[in-house]
Coordinates of C-alpha atoms in Angstrom, one line a residue:
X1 CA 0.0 0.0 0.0
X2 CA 1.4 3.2 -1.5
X3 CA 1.5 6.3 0.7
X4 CA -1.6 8.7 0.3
X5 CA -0.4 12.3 -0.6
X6 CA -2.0 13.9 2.7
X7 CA 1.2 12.4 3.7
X8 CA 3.7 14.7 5.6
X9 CA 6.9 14.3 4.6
X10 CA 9.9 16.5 6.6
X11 CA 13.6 16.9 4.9
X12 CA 15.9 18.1 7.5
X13 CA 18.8 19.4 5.3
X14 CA 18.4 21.7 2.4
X15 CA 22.0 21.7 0.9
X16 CA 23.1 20.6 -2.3
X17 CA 21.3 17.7 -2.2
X18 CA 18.5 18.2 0.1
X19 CA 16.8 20.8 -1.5
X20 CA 16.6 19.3 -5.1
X21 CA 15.0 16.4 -3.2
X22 CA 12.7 18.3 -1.3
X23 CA 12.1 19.9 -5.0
X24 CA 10.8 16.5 -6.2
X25 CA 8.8 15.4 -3.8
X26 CA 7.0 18.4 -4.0
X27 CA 6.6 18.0 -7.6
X28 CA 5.2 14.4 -6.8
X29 CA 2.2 16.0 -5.2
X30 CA 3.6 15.4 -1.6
X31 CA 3.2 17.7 1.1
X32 CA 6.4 18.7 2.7
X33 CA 7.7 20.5 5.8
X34 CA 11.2 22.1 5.8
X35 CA 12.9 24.6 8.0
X36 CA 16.3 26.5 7.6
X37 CA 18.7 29.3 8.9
X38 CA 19.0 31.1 5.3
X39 CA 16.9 33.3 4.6
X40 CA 17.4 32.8 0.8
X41 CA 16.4 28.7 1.1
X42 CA 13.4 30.1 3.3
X43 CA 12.7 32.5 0.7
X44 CA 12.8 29.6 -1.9
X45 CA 10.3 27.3 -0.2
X46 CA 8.0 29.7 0.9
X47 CA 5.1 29.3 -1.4
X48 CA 6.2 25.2 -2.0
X49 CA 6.2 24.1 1.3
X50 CA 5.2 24.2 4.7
X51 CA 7.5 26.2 6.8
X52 CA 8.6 24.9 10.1
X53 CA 10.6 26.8 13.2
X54 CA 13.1 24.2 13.5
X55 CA 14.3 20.8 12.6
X56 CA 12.2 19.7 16.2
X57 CA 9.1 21.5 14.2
X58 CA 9.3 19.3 11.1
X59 CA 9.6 16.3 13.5
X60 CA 6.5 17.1 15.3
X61 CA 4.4 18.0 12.1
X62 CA 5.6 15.4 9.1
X63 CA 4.7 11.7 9.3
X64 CA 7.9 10.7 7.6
X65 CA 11.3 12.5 8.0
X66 CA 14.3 12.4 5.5
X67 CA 17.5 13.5 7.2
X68 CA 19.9 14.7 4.4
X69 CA 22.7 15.9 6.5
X70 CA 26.4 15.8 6.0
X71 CA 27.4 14.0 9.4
X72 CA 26.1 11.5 12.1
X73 CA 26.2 13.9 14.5
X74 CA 24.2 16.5 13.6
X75 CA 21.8 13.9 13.2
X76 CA 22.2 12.4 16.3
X77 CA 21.7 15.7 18.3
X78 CA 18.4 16.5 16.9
X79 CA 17.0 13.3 17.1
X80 CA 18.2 13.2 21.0
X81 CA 16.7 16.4 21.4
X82 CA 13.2 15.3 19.8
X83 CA 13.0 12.3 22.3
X84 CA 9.3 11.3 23.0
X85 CA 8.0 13.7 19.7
X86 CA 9.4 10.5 17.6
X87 CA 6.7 8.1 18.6
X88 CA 4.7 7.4 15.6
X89 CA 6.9 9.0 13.2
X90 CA 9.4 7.5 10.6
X91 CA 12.8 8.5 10.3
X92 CA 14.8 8.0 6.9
X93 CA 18.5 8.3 7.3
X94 CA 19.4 9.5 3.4
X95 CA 22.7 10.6 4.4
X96 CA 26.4 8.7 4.5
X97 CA 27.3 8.0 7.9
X98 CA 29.2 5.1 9.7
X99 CA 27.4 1.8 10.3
X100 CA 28.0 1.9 13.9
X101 CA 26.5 5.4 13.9
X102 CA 23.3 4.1 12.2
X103 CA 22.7 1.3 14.5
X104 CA 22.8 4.0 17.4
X105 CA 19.7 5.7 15.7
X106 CA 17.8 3.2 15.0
X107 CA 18.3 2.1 19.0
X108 CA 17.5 5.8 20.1
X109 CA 14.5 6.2 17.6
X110 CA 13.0 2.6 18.7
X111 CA 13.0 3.9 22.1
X112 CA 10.8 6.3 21.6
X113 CA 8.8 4.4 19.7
X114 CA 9.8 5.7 16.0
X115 CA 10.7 3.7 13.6
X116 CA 13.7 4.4 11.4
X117 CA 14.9 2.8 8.1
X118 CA 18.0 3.5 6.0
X119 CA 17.4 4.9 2.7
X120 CA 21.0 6.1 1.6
X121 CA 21.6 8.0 -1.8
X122 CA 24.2 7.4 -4.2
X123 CA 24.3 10.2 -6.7
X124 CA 25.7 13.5 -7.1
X125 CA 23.9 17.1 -7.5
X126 CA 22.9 16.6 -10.7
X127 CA 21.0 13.1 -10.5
X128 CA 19.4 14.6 -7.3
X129 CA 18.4 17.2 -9.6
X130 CA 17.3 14.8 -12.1
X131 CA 15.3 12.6 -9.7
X132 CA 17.7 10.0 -10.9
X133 CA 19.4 8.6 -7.8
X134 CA 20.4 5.4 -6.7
X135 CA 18.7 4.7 -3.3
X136 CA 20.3 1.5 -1.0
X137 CA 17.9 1.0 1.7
X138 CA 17.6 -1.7 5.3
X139 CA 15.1 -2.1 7.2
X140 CA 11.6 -2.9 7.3
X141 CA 10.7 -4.2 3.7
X142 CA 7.1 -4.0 4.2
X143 CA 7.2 0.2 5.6
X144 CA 10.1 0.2 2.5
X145 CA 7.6 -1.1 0.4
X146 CA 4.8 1.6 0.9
X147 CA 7.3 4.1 0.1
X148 CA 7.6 3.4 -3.4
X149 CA 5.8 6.7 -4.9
X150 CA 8.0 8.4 -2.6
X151 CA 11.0 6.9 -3.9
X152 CA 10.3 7.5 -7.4
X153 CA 9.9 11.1 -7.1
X154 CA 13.4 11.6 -6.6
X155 CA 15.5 8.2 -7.6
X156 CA 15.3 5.9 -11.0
X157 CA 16.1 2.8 -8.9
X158 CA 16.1 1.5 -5.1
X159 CA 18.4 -1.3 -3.9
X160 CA 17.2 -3.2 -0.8
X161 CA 20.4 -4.6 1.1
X162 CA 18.6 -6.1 3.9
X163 CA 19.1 -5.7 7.6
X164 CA 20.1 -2.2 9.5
X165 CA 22.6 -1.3 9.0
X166 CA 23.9 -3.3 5.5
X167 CA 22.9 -0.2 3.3
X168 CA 25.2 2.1 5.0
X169 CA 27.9 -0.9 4.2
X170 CA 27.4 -0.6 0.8
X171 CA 26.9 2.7 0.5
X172 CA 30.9 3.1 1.7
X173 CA 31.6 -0.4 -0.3
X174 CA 30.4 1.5 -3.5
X175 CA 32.3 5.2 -2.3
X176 CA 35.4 3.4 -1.9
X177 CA 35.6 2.0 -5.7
X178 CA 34.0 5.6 -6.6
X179 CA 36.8 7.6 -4.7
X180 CA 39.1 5.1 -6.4
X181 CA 37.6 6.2 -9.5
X182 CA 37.8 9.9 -9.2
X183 CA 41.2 9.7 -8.0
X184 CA 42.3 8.0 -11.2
X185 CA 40.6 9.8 -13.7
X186 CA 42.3 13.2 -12.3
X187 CA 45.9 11.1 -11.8
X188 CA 45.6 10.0 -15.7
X189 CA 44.4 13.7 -16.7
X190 CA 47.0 15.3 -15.2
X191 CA 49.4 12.6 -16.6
X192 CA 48.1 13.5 -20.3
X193 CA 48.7 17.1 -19.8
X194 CA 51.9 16.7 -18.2
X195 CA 53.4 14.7 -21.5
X196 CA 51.7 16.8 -23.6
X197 CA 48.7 15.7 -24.9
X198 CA 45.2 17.6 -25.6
X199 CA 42.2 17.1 -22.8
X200 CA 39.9 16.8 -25.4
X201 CA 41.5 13.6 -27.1
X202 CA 42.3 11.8 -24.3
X203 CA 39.0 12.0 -22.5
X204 CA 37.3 11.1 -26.3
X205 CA 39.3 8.3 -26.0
X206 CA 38.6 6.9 -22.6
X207 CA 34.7 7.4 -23.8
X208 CA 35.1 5.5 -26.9
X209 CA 36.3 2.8 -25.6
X210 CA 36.0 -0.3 -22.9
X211 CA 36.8 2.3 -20.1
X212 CA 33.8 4.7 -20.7
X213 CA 30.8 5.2 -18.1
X214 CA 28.9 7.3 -16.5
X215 CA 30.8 8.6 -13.7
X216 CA 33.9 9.7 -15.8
X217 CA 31.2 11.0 -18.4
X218 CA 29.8 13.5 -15.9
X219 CA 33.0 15.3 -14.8
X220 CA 34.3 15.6 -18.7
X221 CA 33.0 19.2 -19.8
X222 CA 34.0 20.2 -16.1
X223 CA 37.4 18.8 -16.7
X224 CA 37.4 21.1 -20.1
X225 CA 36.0 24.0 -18.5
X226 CA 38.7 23.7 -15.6
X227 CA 35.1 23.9 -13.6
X228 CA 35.4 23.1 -10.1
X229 CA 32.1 24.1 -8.6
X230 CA 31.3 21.4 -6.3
X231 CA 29.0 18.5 -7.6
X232 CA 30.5 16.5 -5.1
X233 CA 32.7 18.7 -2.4
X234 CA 35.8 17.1 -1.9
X235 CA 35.3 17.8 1.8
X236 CA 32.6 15.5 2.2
X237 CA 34.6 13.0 0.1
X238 CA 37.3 12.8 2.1
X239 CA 34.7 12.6 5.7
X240 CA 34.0 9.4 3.8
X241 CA 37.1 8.3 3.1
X242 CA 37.9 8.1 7.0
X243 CA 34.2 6.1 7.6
X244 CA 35.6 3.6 4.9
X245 CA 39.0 3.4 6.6
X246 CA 37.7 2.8 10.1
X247 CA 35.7 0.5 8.6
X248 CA 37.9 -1.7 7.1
X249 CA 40.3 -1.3 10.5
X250 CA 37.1 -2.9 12.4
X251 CA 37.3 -6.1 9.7
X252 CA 41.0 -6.2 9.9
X253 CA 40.8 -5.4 5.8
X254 CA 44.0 -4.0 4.0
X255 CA 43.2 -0.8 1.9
X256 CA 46.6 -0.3 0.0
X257 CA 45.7 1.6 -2.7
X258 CA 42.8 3.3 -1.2
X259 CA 44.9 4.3 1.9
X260 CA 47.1 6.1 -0.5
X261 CA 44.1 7.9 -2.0
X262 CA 43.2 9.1 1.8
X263 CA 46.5 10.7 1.8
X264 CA 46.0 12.8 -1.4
X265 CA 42.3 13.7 -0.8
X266 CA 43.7 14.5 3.2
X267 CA 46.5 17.3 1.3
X268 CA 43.9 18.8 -0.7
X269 CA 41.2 19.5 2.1
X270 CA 44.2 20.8 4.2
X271 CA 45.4 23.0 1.3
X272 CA 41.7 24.6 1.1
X273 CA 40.0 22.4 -1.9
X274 CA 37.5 21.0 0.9
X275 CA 34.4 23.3 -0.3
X276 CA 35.7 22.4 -4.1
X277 CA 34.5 19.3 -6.4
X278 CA 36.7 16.3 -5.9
X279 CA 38.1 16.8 -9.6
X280 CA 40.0 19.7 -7.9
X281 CA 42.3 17.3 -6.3
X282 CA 44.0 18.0 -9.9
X283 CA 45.5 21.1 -8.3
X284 CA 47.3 18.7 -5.4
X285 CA 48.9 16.3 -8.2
X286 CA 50.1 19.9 -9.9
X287 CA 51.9 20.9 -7.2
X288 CA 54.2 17.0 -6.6

């Protein structure tokens, strides 16, 4: 049974990715309760969406609540701080966190009778913007189930990966090869420049043949343009860099080549690329 649109559904988080979400599921017919500090993402809502004090407020007046924040711990302190308001109400975790971290939720948000299921989002700005992300979800399959017209307003496909909290494992599972992947492209770039050959040819090249997909395929013209406006902010890759690290440390797994890739994206965010898309780390691999 699909949700009926007299449904209130809260997103806690209007950044880059939050609000293009919130922008969908509006368009889906849904009503939704937001709230913010900026006065310009205020002013953007205000005749979209119902307009809450706080991120408490959107707790106690949505039926279903998408956190789209860029740490565990802001999310932990608000859903601390909303205590008994969470009976009743589902929480959706959207956002990257560690899977330790998202066991603790769902232990604090049982307690007072909420009920909480990961929903994570693989995708960058764009996508979001698209209402083409890749959701991995745990939890419930039935409550999952019933959120299908919500899902489709703002993703093309939803994963289930079973118990809490398996969908924030592969979430970091599928970062770690994606981080990999950045990382190369901008290593092999700056290795084409640096013997001379054009941008333009190589990266037609890599997208003629065995090597071309869609993750190199969205950073090309922005490679061209020397555009580094964040799709993906380098600061928040390298925040999950560390969750995949101590992750692996908990397994006992070796990360070679990955640990190596922590080092590089670590010199860029303490250089000042942090608030910059990860195809800046090109700047770093100028400077060796």
């Amino acid at each position: 049974m699909n949700l009926s649109k007299d449904t209130k559904i809260g997103v806690i988080g209007l950044g880059s990715m939050g609000q293009p979400i919130a922008d969908n599921i509006i368009k889906a017919g849904f009503q939704v309760v937001v709230s913010s500090r900026t006065k310009k993402t205020l002013d953007y809502f205000k005749n979209k969406a119902i307009i809450a004090d706080s991120p408490i407020d959107v707790i106690e007046q949505a039926d279903i609540i998408l956190f789209v924040l860029p740490t565990n711990k802001e999310i932990e302190e608000i859903v601390s701080a909303a205590n008994k308001r969470l009976k009743n109400k589902t929480l959706l975790n959207l956002s990257t966190i560690s899977p330790k971290s998202s066991v603790e939720l769902n232990k604090i948000i049982k307690k007072f009778r909420g009920e909480y299921v990961e929903c994570l989002i693989s995708g960058s700005r764009k996508p979001a913007i698209d209402g083409t992300l890749l959701l991995l979800t745990a939890g419930s399959t039935k409550k999952l189930d019933s959120f299908s017209d919500l899902f489709n307003s703002f993703s093309r496909k939803t994963v289930h990966c079973g118990k809490i909290p398996n969908a924030s494992k592969m979430k970091l599972a599928n970062n770690l090869l994606l981080i990999t992947m950045f990382n190369g492209l901008m290593e092999t770039v700056n290795f084409a420049r640096q013997i001379g050959l054009k941008e333009k040819e190589y990266l037609e090249m890599i997208d003629s043949g065995p090597m071309s997909n869609a993750v190199f395929k969205s950073k090309y013209q922005k490679i061209l343009d020397n555009d580094y406006s964040a799709q993906a902010p380098l600061r928040l890759v390298y925040k999950d860099t560390r969750l995949i690290c101590d992750l692996a440390n908990e397994y006992g797994i070796s990360l070679p080549l990955f640990t190596n890739h922590r080092k590089l994206l670590k010199k860029g965010f303490d250089s000042g690329l942090g608030d910059l898309d990860i195809i800046s780390i090109v700047k770093e691999l100028k400077n060796r």
